[in-house]
PDB file of C-alpha atoms in Angstrom:
ATOM      1  CA  UNK A 194     159.725 151.526  92.836  1.00  0.00           C
ATOM      2  CA  UNK A 195     163.472 150.976  92.625  1.00  0.00           C
ATOM      3  CA  UNK A 196     165.736 153.979  92.455  1.00  0.00           C
ATOM      4  CA  UNK A 197     169.026 153.292  90.687  1.00  0.00           C
ATOM      5  CA  UNK A 198     172.125 154.567  92.466  1.00  0.00           C
ATOM      6  CA  UNK A 199     175.830 154.997  91.466  1.00  0.00           C
ATOM      7  CA  UNK A 200     178.192 155.191  94.493  1.00  0.00           C
ATOM      8  CA  UNK A 201     181.500 154.214  95.771  1.00  0.00           C
ATOM      9  CA  UNK A 202     181.746 151.630  98.557  1.00  0.00           C
ATOM     10  CA  UNK A 203     183.403 151.750 102.062  1.00  0.00           C
ATOM     11  CA  UNK A 204     186.689 150.458 100.591  1.00  0.00           C
ATOM     12  CA  UNK A 205     187.739 153.841  99.543  1.00  0.00           C
ATOM     13  CA  UNK A 206     185.973 153.932  96.171  1.00  0.00           C
ATOM     14  CA  UNK A 207     187.741 150.825  94.745  1.00  0.00           C
ATOM     15  CA  UNK A 208     184.313 149.511  93.469  1.00  0.00           C
ATOM     16  CA  UNK A 209     181.325 151.080  91.899  1.00  0.00           C
ATOM     17  CA  UNK A 210     177.767 149.971  92.712  1.00  0.00           C
ATOM     18  CA  UNK A 211     175.393 150.409  89.720  1.00  0.00           C
ATOM     19  CA  UNK A 212     171.921 149.278  90.483  1.00  0.00           C
ATOM     20  CA  UNK A 213     169.292 149.242  93.144  1.00  0.00           C
ATOM     21  CA  UNK A 214     170.135 150.460  96.648  1.00  0.00           C
ATOM     22  CA  UNK A 215     169.627 148.022  99.631  1.00  0.00           C
ATOM     23  CA  UNK A 216     170.677 145.001  97.559  1.00  0.00           C
ATOM     24  CA  UNK A 217     172.043 142.092  99.718  1.00  0.00           C
ATOM     25  CA  UNK A 218     175.411 140.841  98.612  1.00  0.00           C
ATOM     26  CA  UNK A 219     178.076 138.397  99.839  1.00  0.00           C
ATOM     27  CA  UNK A 220     181.323 137.936  97.934  1.00  0.00           C
ATOM     28  CA  UNK A 221     184.630 136.287  98.570  1.00  0.00           C
ATOM     29  CA  UNK A 222     187.676 138.582  98.528  1.00  0.00           C
ATOM     30  CA  UNK A 223     191.349 138.592  99.090  1.00  0.00           C
ATOM     31  CA  UNK A 224     193.988 135.845  99.742  1.00  0.00           C
ATOM     32  CA  UNK A 225     193.914 133.312 102.528  1.00  0.00           C
ATOM     33  CA  UNK A 226     196.972 132.114 104.404  1.00  0.00           C
ATOM     34  CA  UNK A 227     197.446 128.321 103.572  1.00  0.00           C
ATOM     35  CA  UNK A 228     199.071 125.887 105.874  1.00  0.00           C
ATOM     36  CA  UNK A 229     199.086 122.227 105.244  1.00  0.00           C
ATOM     37  CA  UNK A 230     195.636 122.849 103.688  1.00  0.00           C
ATOM     38  CA  UNK A 231     193.923 126.074 102.173  1.00  0.00           C
ATOM     39  CA  UNK A 232     190.644 126.368 103.955  1.00  0.00           C
ATOM     40  CA  UNK A 233     187.822 128.236 102.265  1.00  0.00           C
ATOM     41  CA  UNK A 234     184.874 130.320 103.551  1.00  0.00           C
ATOM     42  CA  UNK A 235     181.851 130.093 101.239  1.00  0.00           C
ATOM     43  CA  UNK A 236     178.578 132.103 101.587  1.00  0.00           C
ATOM     44  CA  UNK A 237     175.386 130.292 101.031  1.00  0.00           C
ATOM     45  CA  UNK A 238     172.060 132.207 100.581  1.00  0.00           C
ATOM     46  CA  UNK A 239     171.687 135.916 100.748  1.00  0.00           C
ATOM     47  CA  UNK A 240     172.192 138.257 103.673  1.00  0.00           C
ATOM     48  CA  UNK A 241     168.782 139.808 103.597  1.00  0.00           C
ATOM     49  CA  UNK A 242     167.108 141.655 106.418  1.00  0.00           C
ATOM     50  CA  UNK A 243     164.813 139.309 108.438  1.00  0.00           C
ATOM     51  CA  UNK A 244     165.909 136.213 106.747  1.00  0.00           C
ATOM     52  CA  UNK A 245     167.477 133.063 108.481  1.00  0.00           C
ATOM     53  CA  UNK A 246     168.748 131.294 105.190  1.00  0.00           C
ATOM     54  CA  UNK A 247     172.137 132.873 105.051  1.00  0.00           C
ATOM     55  CA  UNK A 248     175.067 130.789 106.217  1.00  0.00           C
ATOM     56  CA  UNK A 249     178.788 130.643 105.991  1.00  0.00           C
ATOM     57  CA  UNK A 250     180.431 127.199 105.135  1.00  0.00           C
ATOM     58  CA  UNK A 251     184.010 126.373 105.997  1.00  0.00           C
ATOM     59  CA  UNK A 252     185.470 123.916 103.432  1.00  0.00           C
ATOM     60  CA  UNK A 253     188.726 122.108 103.226  1.00  0.00           C
ATOM     61  CA  UNK A 254     189.811 122.740 106.789  1.00  0.00           C
ATOM     62  CA  UNK A 255     191.568 120.273 108.964  1.00  0.00           C
ATOM     63  CA  UNK A 256     189.024 117.366 109.864  1.00  0.00           C
ATOM     64  CA  UNK A 257     187.688 117.174 113.427  1.00  0.00           C
ATOM     65  CA  UNK A 258     189.411 120.395 114.535  1.00  0.00           C
ATOM     66  CA  UNK A 259     188.170 123.664 115.933  1.00  0.00           C
ATOM     67  CA  UNK A 260     187.652 126.620 113.491  1.00  0.00           C
ATOM     68  CA  UNK A 261     187.278 130.253 114.532  1.00  0.00           C
ATOM     69  CA  UNK A 262     184.928 132.400 112.554  1.00  0.00           C
ATOM     70  CA  UNK A 263     185.575 136.057 113.026  1.00  0.00           C
ATOM     71  CA  UNK A 264     183.405 139.044 112.122  1.00  0.00           C
ATOM     72  CA  UNK A 265     184.176 142.699 111.896  1.00  0.00           C
ATOM     73  CA  UNK A 266     183.833 146.014 110.123  1.00  0.00           C
ATOM     74  CA  UNK A 267     185.243 146.646 106.751  1.00  0.00           C
ATOM     75  CA  UNK A 268     188.834 147.836 106.685  1.00  0.00           C
ATOM     76  CA  UNK A 269     191.969 147.348 104.571  1.00  0.00           C
ATOM     77  CA  UNK A 270     193.436 143.931 105.149  1.00  0.00           C
ATOM     78  CA  UNK A 271     196.990 143.442 106.604  1.00  0.00           C
ATOM     79  CA  UNK A 272     199.301 141.454 104.446  1.00  0.00           C
ATOM     80  CA  UNK A 273     201.119 138.914 106.584  1.00  0.00           C
ATOM     81  CA  UNK A 274     203.549 137.014 104.357  1.00  0.00           C
ATOM     82  CA  UNK A 275     203.472 135.679 100.747  1.00  0.00           C
ATOM     83  CA  UNK A 276     200.546 137.887  99.873  1.00  0.00           C
ATOM     84  CA  UNK A 277     198.162 136.254 102.427  1.00  0.00           C
ATOM     85  CA  UNK A 278     195.897 138.755 104.127  1.00  0.00           C
ATOM     86  CA  UNK A 279     194.270 139.165 107.581  1.00  0.00           C
ATOM     87  CA  UNK A 280     190.863 140.927 107.060  1.00  0.00           C
ATOM     88  CA  UNK A 281     189.627 141.328 110.569  1.00  0.00           C
ATOM     89  CA  UNK A 282     191.644 144.389 111.522  1.00  0.00           C
ATOM     90  CA  UNK A 283     188.385 145.829 112.760  1.00  0.00           C
ATOM     91  CA  UNK A 284     187.172 142.620 114.374  1.00  0.00           C
ATOM     92  CA  UNK A 285     184.459 142.537 116.883  1.00  0.00           C
ATOM     93  CA  UNK A 286     183.296 138.962 117.458  1.00  0.00           C
ATOM     94  CA  UNK A 287     184.406 135.323 117.139  1.00  0.00           C
ATOM     95  CA  UNK A 288     182.535 132.089 116.967  1.00  0.00           C
ATOM     96  CA  UNK A 289     184.139 128.712 117.544  1.00  0.00           C
ATOM     97  CA  UNK A 290     182.932 125.862 115.338  1.00  0.00           C
ATOM     98  CA  UNK A 291     184.239 122.242 114.901  1.00  0.00           C
ATOM     99  CA  UNK A 292     184.826 120.620 111.609  1.00  0.00           C
ATOM    100  CA  UNK A 293     183.395 117.178 110.616  1.00  0.00           C
ATOM    101  CA  UNK A 294     185.511 114.284 109.259  1.00  0.00           C
ATOM    102  CA  UNK A 295     185.592 115.967 105.794  1.00  0.00           C
ATOM    103  CA  UNK A 296     186.821 119.304 107.165  1.00  0.00           C
ATOM    104  CA  UNK A 297     183.425 121.025 106.835  1.00  0.00           C
ATOM    105  CA  UNK A 298     181.768 123.314 109.298  1.00  0.00           C
ATOM    106  CA  UNK A 299     178.742 125.680 108.896  1.00  0.00           C
ATOM    107  CA  UNK A 300     177.461 128.716 110.750  1.00  0.00           C
ATOM    108  CA  UNK A 301     174.021 130.126 110.170  1.00  0.00           C
ATOM    109  CA  UNK A 302     173.978 133.910 110.255  1.00  0.00           C
ATOM    110  CA  UNK A 303     170.611 135.316 111.465  1.00  0.00           C
ATOM    111  CA  UNK A 304     169.966 138.800 110.223  1.00  0.00           C
ATOM    112  CA  UNK A 305     167.383 140.671 112.345  1.00  0.00           C
ATOM    113  CA  UNK A 306     164.221 142.189 110.752  1.00  0.00           C
ATOM    114  CA  UNK A 307     165.474 145.811 111.288  1.00  0.00           C
ATOM    115  CA  UNK A 308     165.576 148.172 108.404  1.00  0.00           C
ATOM    116  CA  UNK A 309     168.171 150.244 110.212  1.00  0.00           C
ATOM    117  CA  UNK A 310     170.700 147.452 109.107  1.00  0.00           C
ATOM    118  CA  UNK A 311     170.152 148.010 105.424  1.00  0.00           C
ATOM    119  CA  UNK A 312     173.451 148.668 103.638  1.00  0.00           C
ATOM    120  CA  UNK A 313     175.528 147.769 106.782  1.00  0.00           C
ATOM    121  CA  UNK A 314     178.720 146.044 105.501  1.00  0.00           C
ATOM    122  CA  UNK A 315     180.954 143.593 107.345  1.00  0.00           C
ATOM    123  CA  UNK A 316     183.627 141.135 106.676  1.00  0.00           C
ATOM    124  CA  UNK A 317     184.032 137.416 107.927  1.00  0.00           C
ATOM    125  CA  UNK A 318     187.110 135.329 107.868  1.00  0.00           C
ATOM    126  CA  UNK A 319     187.724 131.840 109.334  1.00  0.00           C
ATOM    127  CA  UNK A 320     190.963 130.306 110.756  1.00  0.00           C
ATOM    128  CA  UNK A 321     192.118 126.917 112.061  1.00  0.00           C
ATOM    129  CA  UNK A 322     195.237 126.113 113.927  1.00  0.00           C
ATOM    130  CA  UNK A 323     198.031 124.780 111.511  1.00  0.00           C
ATOM    131  CA  UNK A 324     201.713 124.741 112.422  1.00  0.00           C
ATOM    132  CA  UNK A 325     202.675 125.104 108.719  1.00  0.00           C
ATOM    133  CA  UNK A 326     200.741 128.329 108.306  1.00  0.00           C
ATOM    134  CA  UNK A 327     202.058 131.841 108.998  1.00  0.00           C
ATOM    135  CA  UNK A 328     201.530 132.689 112.615  1.00  0.00           C
ATOM    136  CA  UNK A 329     200.417 129.066 113.201  1.00  0.00           C
ATOM    137  CA  UNK A 330     196.988 129.578 111.741  1.00  0.00           C
ATOM    138  CA  UNK A 331     195.553 128.827 108.310  1.00  0.00           C
ATOM    139  CA  UNK A 332     193.153 131.600 107.199  1.00  0.00           C
ATOM    140  CA  UNK A 333     190.396 131.528 104.594  1.00  0.00           C
ATOM    141  CA  UNK A 334     189.916 134.429 102.145  1.00  0.00           C
ATOM    142  CA  UNK A 335     187.347 136.812 103.530  1.00  0.00           C
ATOM    143  CA  UNK A 336     183.601 137.092 102.829  1.00  0.00           C
ATOM    144  CA  UNK A 337     182.451 140.761 102.354  1.00  0.00           C
ATOM    145  CA  UNK A 338     178.714 141.094 103.225  1.00  0.00           C
ATOM    146  CA  UNK A 339     176.328 143.801 102.649  1.00  0.00           C
ATOM    147  CA  UNK A 340     172.898 143.561 104.398  1.00  0.00           C
ATOM    148  CA  UNK A 341     169.979 144.317 102.145  1.00  0.00           C
ATOM    149  CA  UNK A 342     166.425 143.403 101.013  1.00  0.00           C
TER     150      UNK A 342
END
């Protein structure tokens, strides 16, 4: 049986969930910080407990270059310049990837089969070195993830 809920989220009530609890979700949020290119971070699959089919794809980054994928808790982003946002204020971990000749990289995110993780929220954001970007790094918009069934 699914019990409907109505509740605000961890972003200070800026959104309203209307539907079933424990629903897995991944959505793109905010403004990235472009440089010579504007890289994107795109979720693929669903961040469900016990599944290994969720991944984050970096698109339109510099070809054959390192990309850093950061993960952290949900917090209000910091505006850097020209409305671009840094979302990893409460960052906890970073993974280094390398793009292919088309500027693509992918990271599979394994979600343990642990029901205690239901409704846990986090944010991901990727960046790549770019001398034309603010602070010398082009940032993607963030991906806000909510673990669920």
